[in-house]
C-alpha atoms as an extended CHARMM CRD file, in Angstrom:
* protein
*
       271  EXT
         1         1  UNK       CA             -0.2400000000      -33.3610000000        5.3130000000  PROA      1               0.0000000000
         2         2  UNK       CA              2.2180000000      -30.9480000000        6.9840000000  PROA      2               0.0000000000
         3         3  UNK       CA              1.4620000000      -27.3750000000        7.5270000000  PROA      3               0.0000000000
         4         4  UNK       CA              2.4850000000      -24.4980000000        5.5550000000  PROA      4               0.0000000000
         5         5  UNK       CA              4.3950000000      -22.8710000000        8.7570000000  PROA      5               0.0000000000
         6         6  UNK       CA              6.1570000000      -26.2090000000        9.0250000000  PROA      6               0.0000000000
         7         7  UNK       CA              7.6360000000      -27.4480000000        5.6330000000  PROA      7               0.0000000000
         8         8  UNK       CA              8.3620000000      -23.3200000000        5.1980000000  PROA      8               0.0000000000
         9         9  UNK       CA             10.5390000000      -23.7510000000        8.9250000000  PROA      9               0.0000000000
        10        10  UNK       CA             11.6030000000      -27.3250000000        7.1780000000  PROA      10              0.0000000000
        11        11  UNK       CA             13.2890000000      -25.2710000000        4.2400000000  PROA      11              0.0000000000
        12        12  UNK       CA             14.5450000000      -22.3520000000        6.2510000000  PROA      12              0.0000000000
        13        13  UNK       CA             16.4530000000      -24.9400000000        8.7680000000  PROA      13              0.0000000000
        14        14  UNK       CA             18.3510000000      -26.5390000000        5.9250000000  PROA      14              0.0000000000
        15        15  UNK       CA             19.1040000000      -23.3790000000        4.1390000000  PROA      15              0.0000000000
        16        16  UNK       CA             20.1610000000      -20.3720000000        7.2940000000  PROA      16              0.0000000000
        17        17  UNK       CA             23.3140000000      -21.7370000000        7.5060000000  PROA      17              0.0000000000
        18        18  UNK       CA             24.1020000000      -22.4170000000        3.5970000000  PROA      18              0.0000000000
        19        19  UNK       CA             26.6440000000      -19.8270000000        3.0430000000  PROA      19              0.0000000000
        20        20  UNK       CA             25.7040000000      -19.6970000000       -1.0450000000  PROA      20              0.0000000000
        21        21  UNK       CA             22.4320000000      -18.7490000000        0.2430000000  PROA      21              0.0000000000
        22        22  UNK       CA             22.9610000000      -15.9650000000        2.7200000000  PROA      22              0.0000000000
        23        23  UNK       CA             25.5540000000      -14.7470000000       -0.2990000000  PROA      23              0.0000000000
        24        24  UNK       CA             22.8900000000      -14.4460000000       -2.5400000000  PROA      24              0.0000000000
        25        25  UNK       CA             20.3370000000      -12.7570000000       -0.5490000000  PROA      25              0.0000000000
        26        26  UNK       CA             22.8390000000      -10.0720000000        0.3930000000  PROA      26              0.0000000000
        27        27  UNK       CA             23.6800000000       -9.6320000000       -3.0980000000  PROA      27              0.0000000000
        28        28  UNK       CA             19.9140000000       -8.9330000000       -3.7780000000  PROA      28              0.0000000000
        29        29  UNK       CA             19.4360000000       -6.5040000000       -1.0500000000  PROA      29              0.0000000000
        30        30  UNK       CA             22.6100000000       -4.3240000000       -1.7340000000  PROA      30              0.0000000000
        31        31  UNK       CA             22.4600000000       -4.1060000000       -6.0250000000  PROA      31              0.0000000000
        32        32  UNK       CA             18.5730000000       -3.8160000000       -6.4040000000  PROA      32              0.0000000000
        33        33  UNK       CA             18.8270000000       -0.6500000000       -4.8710000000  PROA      33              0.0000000000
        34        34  UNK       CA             22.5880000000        0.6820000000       -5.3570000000  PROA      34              0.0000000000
        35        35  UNK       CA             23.0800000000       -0.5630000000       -9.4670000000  PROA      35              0.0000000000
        36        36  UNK       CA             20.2770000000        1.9060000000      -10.4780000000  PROA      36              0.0000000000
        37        37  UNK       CA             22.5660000000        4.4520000000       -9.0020000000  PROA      37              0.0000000000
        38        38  UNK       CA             24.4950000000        4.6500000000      -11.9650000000  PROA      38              0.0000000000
        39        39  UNK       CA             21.9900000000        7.1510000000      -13.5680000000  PROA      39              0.0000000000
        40        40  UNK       CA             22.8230000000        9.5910000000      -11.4310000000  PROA      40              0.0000000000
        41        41  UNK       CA             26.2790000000       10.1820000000      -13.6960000000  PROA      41              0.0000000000
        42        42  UNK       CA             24.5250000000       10.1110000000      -16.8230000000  PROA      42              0.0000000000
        43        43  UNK       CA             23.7730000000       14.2820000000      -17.5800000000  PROA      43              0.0000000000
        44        44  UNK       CA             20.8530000000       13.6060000000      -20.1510000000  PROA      44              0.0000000000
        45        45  UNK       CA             18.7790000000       10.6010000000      -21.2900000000  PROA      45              0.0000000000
        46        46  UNK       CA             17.3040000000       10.5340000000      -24.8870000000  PROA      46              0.0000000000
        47        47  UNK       CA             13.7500000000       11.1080000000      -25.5540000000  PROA      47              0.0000000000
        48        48  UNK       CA             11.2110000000       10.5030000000      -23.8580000000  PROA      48              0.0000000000
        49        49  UNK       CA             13.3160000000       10.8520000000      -21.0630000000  PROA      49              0.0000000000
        50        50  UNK       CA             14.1910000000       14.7490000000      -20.4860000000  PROA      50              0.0000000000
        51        51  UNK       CA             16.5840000000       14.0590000000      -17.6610000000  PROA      51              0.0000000000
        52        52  UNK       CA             18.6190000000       11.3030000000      -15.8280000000  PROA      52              0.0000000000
        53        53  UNK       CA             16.4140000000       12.1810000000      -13.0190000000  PROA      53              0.0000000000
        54        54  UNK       CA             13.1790000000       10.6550000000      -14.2440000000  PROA      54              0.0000000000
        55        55  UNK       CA             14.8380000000        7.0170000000      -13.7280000000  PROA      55              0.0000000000
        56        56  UNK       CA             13.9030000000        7.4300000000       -9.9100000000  PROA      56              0.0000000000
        57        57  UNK       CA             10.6410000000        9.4560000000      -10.6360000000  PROA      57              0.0000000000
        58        58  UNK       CA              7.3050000000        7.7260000000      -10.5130000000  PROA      58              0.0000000000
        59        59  UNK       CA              5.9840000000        6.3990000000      -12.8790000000  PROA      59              0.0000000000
        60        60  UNK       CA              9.3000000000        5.8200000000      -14.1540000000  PROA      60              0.0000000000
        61        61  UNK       CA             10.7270000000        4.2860000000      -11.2200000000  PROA      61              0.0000000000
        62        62  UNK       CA              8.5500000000        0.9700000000      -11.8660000000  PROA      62              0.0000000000
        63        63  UNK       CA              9.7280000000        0.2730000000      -15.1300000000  PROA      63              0.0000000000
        64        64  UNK       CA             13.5940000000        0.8900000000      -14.6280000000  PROA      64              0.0000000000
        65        65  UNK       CA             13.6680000000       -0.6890000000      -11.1160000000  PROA      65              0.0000000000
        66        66  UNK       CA             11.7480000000       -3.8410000000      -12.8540000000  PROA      66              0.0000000000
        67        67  UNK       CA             14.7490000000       -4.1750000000      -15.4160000000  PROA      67              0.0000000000
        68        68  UNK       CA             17.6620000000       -3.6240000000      -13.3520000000  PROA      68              0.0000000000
        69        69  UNK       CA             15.3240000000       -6.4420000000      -11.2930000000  PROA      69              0.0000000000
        70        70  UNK       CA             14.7710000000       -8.7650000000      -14.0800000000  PROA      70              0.0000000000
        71        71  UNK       CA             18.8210000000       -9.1700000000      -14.8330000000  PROA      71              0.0000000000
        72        72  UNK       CA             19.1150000000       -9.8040000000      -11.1510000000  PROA      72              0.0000000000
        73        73  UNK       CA             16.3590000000      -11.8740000000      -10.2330000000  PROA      73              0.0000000000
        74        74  UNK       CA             17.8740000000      -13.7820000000      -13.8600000000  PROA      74              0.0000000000
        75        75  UNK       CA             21.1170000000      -14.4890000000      -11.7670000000  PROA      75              0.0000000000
        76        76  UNK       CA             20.1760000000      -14.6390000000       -8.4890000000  PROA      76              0.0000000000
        77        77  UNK       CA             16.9460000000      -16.3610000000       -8.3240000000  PROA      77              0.0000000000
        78        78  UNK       CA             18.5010000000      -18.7120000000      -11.1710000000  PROA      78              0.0000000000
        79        79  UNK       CA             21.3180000000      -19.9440000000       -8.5310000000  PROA      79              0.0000000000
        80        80  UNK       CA             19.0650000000      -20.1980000000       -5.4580000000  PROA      80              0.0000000000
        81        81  UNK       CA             16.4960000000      -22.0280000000       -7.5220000000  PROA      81              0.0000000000
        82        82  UNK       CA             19.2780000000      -24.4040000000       -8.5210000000  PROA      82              0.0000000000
        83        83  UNK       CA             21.3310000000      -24.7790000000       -5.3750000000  PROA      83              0.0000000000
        84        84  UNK       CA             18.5670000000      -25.3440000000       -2.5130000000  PROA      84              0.0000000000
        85        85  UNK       CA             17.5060000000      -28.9720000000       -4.4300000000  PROA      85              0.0000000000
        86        86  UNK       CA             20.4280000000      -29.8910000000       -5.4580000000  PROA      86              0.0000000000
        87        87  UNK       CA             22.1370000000      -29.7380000000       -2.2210000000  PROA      87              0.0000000000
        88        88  UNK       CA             19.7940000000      -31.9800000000       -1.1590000000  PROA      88              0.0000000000
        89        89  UNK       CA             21.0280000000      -34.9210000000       -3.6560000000  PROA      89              0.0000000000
        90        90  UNK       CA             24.6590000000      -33.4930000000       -2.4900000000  PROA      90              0.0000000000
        91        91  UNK       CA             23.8560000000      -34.2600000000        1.1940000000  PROA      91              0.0000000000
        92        92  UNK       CA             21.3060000000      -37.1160000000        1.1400000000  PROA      92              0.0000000000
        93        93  UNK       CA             18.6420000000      -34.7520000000        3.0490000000  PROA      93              0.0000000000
        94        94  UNK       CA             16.0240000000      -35.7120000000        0.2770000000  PROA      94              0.0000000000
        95        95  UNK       CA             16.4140000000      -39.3030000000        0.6580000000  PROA      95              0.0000000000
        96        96  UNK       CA             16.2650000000      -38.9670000000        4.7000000000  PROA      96              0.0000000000
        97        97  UNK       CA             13.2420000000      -36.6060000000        4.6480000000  PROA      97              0.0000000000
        98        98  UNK       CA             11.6100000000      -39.1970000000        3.0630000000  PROA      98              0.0000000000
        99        99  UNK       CA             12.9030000000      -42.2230000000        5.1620000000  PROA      99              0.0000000000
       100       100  UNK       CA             12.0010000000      -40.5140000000        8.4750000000  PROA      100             0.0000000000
       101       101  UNK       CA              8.3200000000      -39.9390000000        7.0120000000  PROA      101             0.0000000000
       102       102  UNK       CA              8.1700000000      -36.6070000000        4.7640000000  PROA      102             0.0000000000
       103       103  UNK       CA              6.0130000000      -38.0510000000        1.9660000000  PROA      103             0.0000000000
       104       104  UNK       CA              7.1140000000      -36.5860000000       -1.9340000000  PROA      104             0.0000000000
       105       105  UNK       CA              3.9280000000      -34.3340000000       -2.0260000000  PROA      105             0.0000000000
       106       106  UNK       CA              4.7910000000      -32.7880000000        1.1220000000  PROA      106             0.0000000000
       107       107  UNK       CA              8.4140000000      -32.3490000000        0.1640000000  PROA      107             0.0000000000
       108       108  UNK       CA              7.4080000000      -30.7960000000       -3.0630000000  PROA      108             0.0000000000
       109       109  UNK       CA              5.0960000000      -28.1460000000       -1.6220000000  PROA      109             0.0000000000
       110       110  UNK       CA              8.1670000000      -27.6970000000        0.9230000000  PROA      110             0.0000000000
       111       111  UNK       CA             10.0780000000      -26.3480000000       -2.0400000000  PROA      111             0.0000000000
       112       112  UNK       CA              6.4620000000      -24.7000000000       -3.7730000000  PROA      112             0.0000000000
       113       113  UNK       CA              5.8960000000      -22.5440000000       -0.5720000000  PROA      113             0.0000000000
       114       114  UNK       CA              9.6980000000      -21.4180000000        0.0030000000  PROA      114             0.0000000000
       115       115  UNK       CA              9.5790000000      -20.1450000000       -3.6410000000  PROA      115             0.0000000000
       116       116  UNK       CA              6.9120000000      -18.5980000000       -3.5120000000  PROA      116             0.0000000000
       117       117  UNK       CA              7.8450000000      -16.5630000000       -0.0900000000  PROA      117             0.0000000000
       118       118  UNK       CA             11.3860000000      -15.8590000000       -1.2210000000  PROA      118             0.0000000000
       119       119  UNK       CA              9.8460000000      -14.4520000000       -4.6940000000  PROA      119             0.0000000000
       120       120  UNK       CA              6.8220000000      -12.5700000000       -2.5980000000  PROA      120             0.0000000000
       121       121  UNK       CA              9.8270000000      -11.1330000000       -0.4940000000  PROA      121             0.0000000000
       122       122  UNK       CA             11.8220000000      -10.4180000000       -3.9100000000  PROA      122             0.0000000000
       123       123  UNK       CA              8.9460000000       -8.3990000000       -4.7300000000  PROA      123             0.0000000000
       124       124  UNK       CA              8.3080000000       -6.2720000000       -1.5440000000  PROA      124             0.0000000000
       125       125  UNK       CA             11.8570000000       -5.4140000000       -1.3620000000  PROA      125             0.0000000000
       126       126  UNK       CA             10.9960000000       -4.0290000000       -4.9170000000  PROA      126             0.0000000000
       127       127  UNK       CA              7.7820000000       -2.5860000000       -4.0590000000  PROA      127             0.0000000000
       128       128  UNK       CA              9.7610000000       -0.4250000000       -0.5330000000  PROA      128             0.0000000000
       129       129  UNK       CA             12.8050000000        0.6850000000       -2.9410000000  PROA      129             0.0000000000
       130       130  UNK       CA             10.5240000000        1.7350000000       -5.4800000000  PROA      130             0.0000000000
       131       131  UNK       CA              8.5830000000        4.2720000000       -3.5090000000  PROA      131             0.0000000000
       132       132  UNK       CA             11.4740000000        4.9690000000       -2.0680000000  PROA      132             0.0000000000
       133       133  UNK       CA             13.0690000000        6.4580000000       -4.5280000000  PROA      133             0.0000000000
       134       134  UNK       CA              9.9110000000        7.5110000000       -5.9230000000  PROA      134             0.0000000000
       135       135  UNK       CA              8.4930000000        9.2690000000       -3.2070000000  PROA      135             0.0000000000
       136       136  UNK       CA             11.9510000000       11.1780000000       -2.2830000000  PROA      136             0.0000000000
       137       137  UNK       CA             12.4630000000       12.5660000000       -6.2280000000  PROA      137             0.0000000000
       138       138  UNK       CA              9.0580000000       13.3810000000       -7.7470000000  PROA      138             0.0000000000
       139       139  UNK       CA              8.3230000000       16.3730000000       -7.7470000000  PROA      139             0.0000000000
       140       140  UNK       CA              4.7750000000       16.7160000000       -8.2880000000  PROA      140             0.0000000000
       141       141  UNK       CA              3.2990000000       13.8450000000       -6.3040000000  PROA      141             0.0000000000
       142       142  UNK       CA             -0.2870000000       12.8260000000       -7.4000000000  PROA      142             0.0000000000
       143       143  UNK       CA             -2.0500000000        9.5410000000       -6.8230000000  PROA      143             0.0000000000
       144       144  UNK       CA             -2.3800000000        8.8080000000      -10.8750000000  PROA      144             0.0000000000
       145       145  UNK       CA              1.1030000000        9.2300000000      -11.0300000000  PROA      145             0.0000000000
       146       146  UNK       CA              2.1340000000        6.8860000000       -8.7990000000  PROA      146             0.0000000000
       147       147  UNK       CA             -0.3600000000        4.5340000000       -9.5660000000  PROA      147             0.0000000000
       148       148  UNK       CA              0.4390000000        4.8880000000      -13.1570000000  PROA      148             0.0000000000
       149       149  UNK       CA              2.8270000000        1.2640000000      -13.5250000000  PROA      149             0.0000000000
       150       150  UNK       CA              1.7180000000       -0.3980000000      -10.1000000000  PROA      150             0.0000000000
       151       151  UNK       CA              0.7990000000       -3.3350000000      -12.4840000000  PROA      151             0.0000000000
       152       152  UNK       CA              4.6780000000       -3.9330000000      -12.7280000000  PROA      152             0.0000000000
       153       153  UNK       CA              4.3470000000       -5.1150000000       -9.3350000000  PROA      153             0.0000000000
       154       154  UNK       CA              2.9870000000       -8.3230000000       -9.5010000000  PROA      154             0.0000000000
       155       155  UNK       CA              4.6300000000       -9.0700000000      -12.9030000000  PROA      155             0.0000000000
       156       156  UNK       CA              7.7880000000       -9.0640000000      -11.2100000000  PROA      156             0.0000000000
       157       157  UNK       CA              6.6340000000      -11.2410000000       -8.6050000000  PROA      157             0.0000000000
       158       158  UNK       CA              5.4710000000      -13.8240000000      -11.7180000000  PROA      158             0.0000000000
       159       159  UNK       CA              9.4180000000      -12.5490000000      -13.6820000000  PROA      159             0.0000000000
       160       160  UNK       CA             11.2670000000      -14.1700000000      -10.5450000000  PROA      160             0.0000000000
       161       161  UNK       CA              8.8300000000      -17.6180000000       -9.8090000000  PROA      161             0.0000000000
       162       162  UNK       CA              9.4220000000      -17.6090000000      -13.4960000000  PROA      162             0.0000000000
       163       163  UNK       CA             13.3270000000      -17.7210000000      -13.3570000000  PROA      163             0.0000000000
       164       164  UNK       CA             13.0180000000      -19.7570000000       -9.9220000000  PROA      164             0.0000000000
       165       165  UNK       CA             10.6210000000      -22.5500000000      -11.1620000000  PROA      165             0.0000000000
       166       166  UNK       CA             12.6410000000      -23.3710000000      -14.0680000000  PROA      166             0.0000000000
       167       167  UNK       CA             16.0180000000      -23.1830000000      -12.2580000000  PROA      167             0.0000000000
       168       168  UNK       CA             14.3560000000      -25.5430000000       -9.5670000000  PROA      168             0.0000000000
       169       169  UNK       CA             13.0390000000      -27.7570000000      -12.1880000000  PROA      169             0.0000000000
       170       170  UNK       CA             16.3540000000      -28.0220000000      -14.2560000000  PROA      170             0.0000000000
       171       171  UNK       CA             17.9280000000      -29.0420000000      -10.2190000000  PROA      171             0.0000000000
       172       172  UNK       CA             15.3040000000      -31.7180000000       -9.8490000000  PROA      172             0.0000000000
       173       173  UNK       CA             15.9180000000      -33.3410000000      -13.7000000000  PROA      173             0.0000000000
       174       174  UNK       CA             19.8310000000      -32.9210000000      -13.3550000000  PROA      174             0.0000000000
       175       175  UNK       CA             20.5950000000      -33.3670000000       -9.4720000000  PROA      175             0.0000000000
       176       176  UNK       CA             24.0850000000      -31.7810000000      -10.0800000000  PROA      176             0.0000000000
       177       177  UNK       CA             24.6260000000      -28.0050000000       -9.0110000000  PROA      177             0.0000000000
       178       178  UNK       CA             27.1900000000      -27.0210000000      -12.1430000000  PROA      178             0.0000000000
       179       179  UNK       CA             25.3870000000      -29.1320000000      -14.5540000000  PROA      179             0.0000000000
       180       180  UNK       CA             22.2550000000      -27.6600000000      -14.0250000000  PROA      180             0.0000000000
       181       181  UNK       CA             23.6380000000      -24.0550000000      -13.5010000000  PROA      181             0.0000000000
       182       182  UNK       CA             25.1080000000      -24.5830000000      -16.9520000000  PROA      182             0.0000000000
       183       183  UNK       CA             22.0020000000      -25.5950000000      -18.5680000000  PROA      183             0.0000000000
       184       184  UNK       CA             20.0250000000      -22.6990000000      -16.9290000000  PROA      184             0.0000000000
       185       185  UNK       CA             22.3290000000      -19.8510000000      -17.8550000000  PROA      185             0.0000000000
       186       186  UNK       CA             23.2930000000      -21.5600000000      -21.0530000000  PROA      186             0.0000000000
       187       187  UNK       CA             19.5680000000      -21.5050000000      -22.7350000000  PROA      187             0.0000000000
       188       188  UNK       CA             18.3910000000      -18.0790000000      -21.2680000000  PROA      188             0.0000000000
       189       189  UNK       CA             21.5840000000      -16.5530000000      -22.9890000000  PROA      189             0.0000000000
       190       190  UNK       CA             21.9460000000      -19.3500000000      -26.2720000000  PROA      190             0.0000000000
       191       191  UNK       CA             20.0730000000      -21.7450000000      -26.8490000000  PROA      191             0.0000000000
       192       192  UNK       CA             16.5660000000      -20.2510000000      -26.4940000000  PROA      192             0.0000000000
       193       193  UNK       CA             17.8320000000      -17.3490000000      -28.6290000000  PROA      193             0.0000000000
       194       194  UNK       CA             19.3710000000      -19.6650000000      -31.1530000000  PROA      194             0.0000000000
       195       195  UNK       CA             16.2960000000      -20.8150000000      -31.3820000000  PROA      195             0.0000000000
       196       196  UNK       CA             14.1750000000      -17.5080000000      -31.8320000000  PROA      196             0.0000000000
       197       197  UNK       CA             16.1270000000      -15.8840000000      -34.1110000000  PROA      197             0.0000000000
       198       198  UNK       CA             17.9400000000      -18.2120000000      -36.4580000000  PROA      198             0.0000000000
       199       199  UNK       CA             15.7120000000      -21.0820000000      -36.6640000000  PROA      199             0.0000000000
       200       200  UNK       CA             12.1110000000      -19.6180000000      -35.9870000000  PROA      200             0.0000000000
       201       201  UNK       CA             12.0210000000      -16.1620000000      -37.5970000000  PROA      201             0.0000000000
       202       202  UNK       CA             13.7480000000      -17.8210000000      -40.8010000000  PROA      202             0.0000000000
       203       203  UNK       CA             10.6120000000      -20.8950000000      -40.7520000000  PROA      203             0.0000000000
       204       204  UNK       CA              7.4480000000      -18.8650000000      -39.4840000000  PROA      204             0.0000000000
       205       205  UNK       CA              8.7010000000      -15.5530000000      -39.9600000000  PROA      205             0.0000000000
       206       206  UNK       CA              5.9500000000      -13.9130000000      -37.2460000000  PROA      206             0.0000000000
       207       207  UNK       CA              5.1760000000      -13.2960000000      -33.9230000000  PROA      207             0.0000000000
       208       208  UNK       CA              5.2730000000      -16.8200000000      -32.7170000000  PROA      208             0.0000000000
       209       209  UNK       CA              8.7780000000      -16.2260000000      -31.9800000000  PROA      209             0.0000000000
       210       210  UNK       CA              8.2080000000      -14.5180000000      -28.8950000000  PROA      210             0.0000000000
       211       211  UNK       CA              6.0140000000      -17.0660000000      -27.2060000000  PROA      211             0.0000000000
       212       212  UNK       CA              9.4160000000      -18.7720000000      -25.9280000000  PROA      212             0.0000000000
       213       213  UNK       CA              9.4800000000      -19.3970000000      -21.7940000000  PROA      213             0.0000000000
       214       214  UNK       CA             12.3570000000      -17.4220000000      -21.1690000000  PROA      214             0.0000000000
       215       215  UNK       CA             10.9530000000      -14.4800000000      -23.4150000000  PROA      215             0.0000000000
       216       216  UNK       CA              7.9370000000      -14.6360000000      -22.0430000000  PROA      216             0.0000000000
       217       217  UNK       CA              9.5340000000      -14.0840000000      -18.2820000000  PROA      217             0.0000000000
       218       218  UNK       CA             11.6460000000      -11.6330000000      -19.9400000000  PROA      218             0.0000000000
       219       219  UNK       CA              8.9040000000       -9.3440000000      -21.2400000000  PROA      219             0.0000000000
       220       220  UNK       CA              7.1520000000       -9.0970000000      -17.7320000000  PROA      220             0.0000000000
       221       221  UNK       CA              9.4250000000       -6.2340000000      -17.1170000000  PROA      221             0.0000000000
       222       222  UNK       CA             11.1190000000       -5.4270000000      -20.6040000000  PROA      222             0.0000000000
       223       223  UNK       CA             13.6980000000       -2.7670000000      -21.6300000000  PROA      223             0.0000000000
       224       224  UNK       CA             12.4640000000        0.6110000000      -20.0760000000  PROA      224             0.0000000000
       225       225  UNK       CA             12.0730000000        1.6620000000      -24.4870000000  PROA      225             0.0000000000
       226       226  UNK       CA              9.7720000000       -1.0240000000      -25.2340000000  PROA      226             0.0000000000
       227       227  UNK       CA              7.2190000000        1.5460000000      -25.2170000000  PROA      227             0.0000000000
       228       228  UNK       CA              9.4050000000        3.2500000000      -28.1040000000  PROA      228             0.0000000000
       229       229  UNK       CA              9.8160000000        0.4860000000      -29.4500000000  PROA      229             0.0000000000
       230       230  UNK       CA              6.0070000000        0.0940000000      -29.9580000000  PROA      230             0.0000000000
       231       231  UNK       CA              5.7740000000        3.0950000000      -32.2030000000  PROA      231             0.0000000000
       232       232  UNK       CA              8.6170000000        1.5450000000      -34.9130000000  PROA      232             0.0000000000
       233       233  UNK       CA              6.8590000000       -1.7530000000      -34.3440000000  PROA      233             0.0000000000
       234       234  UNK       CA              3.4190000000       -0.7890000000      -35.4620000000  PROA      234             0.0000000000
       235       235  UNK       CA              5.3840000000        1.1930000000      -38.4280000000  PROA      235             0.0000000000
       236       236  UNK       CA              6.6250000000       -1.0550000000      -39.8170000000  PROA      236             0.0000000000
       237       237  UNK       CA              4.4010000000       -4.5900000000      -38.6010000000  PROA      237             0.0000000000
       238       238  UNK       CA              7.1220000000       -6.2310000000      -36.4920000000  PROA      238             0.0000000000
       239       239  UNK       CA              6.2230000000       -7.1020000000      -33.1740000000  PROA      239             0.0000000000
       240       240  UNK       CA              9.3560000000       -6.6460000000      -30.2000000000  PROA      240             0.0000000000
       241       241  UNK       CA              8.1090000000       -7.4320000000      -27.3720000000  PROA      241             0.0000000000
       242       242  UNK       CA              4.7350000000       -9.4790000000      -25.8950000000  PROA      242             0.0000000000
       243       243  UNK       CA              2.1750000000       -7.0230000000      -24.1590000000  PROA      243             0.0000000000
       244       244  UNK       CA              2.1210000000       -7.5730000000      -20.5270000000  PROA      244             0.0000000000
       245       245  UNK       CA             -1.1570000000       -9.3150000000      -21.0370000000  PROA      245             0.0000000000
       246       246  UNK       CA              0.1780000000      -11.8760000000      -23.7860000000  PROA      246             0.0000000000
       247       247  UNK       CA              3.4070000000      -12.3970000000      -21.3040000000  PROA      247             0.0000000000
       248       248  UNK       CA              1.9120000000      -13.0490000000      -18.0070000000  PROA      248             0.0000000000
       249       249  UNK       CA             -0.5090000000      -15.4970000000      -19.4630000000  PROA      249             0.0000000000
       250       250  UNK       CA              2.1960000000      -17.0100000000      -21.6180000000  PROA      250             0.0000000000
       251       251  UNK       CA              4.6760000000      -17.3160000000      -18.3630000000  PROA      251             0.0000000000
       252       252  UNK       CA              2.2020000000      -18.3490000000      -15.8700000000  PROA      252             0.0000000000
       253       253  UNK       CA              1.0060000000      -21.1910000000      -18.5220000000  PROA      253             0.0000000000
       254       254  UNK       CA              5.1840000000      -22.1080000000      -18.6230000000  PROA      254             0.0000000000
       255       255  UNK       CA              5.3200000000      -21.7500000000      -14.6600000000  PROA      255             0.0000000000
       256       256  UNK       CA              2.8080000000      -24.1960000000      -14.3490000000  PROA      256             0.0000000000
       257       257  UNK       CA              4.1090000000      -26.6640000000      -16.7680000000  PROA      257             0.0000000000
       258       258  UNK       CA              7.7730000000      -26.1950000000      -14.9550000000  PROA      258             0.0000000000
       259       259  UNK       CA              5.9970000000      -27.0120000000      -11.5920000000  PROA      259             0.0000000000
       260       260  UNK       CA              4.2500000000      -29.9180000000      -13.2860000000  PROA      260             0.0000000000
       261       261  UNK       CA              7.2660000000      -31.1180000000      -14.7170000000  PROA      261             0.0000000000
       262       262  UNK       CA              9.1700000000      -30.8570000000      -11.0250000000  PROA      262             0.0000000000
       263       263  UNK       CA              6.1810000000      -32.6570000000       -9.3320000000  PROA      263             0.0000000000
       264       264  UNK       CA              5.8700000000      -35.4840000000      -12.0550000000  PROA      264             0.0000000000
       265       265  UNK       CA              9.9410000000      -35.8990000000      -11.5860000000  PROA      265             0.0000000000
       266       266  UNK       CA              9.5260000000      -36.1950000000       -7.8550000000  PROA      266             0.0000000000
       267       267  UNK       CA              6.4920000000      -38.6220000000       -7.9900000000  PROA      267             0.0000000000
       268       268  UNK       CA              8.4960000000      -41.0320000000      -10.2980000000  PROA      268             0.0000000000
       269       269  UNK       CA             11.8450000000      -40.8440000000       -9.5650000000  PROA      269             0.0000000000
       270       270  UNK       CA             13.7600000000      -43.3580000000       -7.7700000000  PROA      270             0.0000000000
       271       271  UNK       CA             15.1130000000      -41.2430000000       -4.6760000000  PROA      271             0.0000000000
């Protein structure tokens, strides 16, 4: 079996030069940290929030940056997860690796291990703009504070393998780049809420509606007033939004069925 170092230089050598790609990690680097800007116009928040500068205050910081994350890792790590296997059926790289000796298992944990680095890379670039901003407009700086929402940390890391895994499996089931770009963005935005809201709610009419893949990825790092929302919820006995408990054990069970589901494709598939 082939090293991690060399499937991971394997991926990088097909993909430095795709223009699509280098697009899309620019894109990354220049809106995570510019887009959350845009609270520096507003003059006041509503409550809890007592001013537009607590966006970029910790603990704050986590939970805002993790949104304004979640709608671009949605996009972003949607197309990359899409385009870097089905280029290969585009080019015929797949069916070479394999002629010239790159077994299927090996090919698949080529893919496995360049997700998970660009989504551990995702999530440092996260971490650094984070404490960035954290560090340069809190006032009082203590170590609870900061420490308060570190667990959003490695639930965006799970958010974008999440959105990548499924992207990458819809690639390996459809093999065409607009097809499968259609399907992705088409049942994160429809279908899955079709689903939720007018079939679900109206047969079970409970909770079970949020156990949905997308939702479940989704809730890692929620609206910045979930925790608002908690207080109407319990009111009133509706639930919004999964705990972060009940959604990273809901979207790591989905992960590994999507990675399953890629694997099983790649084992059985004529190539």
């Amino acid at each position: 079996m082939a090293s991690f170092v060399h499937l991971l230089q394997l991926e990088w050598l097909k993909l430095k030069q795709h223009r699509g790609f280098r697009v899309l990690v620019l894109m990354y680097l220049a809106l995570l940290p510019t887009i959350i800007l845009i609270g520096k116009r507003l003059p006041e928040l509503p409550p809890p929030l007592v001013s537009a500068d607590a966006i970029y205050q910790f603990p704050g910081i986590f939970v805002y940056l993790g949104y304004e994350g979640n709608w671009l890792s949605f996009f972003l790590m949607g197309f990359l997860g899409v385009i870097f296997v089905t280029q290969e059926y585009s080019y015929k790289t797949l069916r070479q690796n394999i002629i010239t000796g790159l077994s299927r298992r090996d090919y698949y944990l080529s893919k496995l291990y360049f997700m998970l680095t660009v989504c551990f890379l995702a999530t440092l670039y996260y971490t650094l703009v984070a404490f960035g901003y954290g560090l340069t407009h809190t006032p009082d700086l203590f170590a609870s504070v900061i420490a308060k929402n570190l667990d959003y940390i490695p639930r965006y890391f799970l958010m974008c393998f999440g959105y990548m895994s499924f992207a990458f499996l819809l690639g390996l089931l459809l093999q065409r780049t607009g097809l499968a770009l259609f399907l992705y963005f088409g049942y994160i935005v429809f279908i899955e809420s079709i689903i939720r809201w007018v079939i679900h709610l109206r047969v079970f009419e409970n909770s079970s509606m949020h156990y949905y893949p997308m939702n479940a990825i989704e809730d890692l790092t929620p609206i910045p007033m979930a925790e608002m929302a908690q207080g109407f919820q319990s009111q009133y006995d509706f639930q919004f939004f999964l705990t972060p408990t009940q959604a990273a054990i809901t979207a790591s069970v989905y992960v590994a069925l999507f990675l399953f589901g890629a694997y099983r494709l790649l084992q059985t598939r004529d190539l």
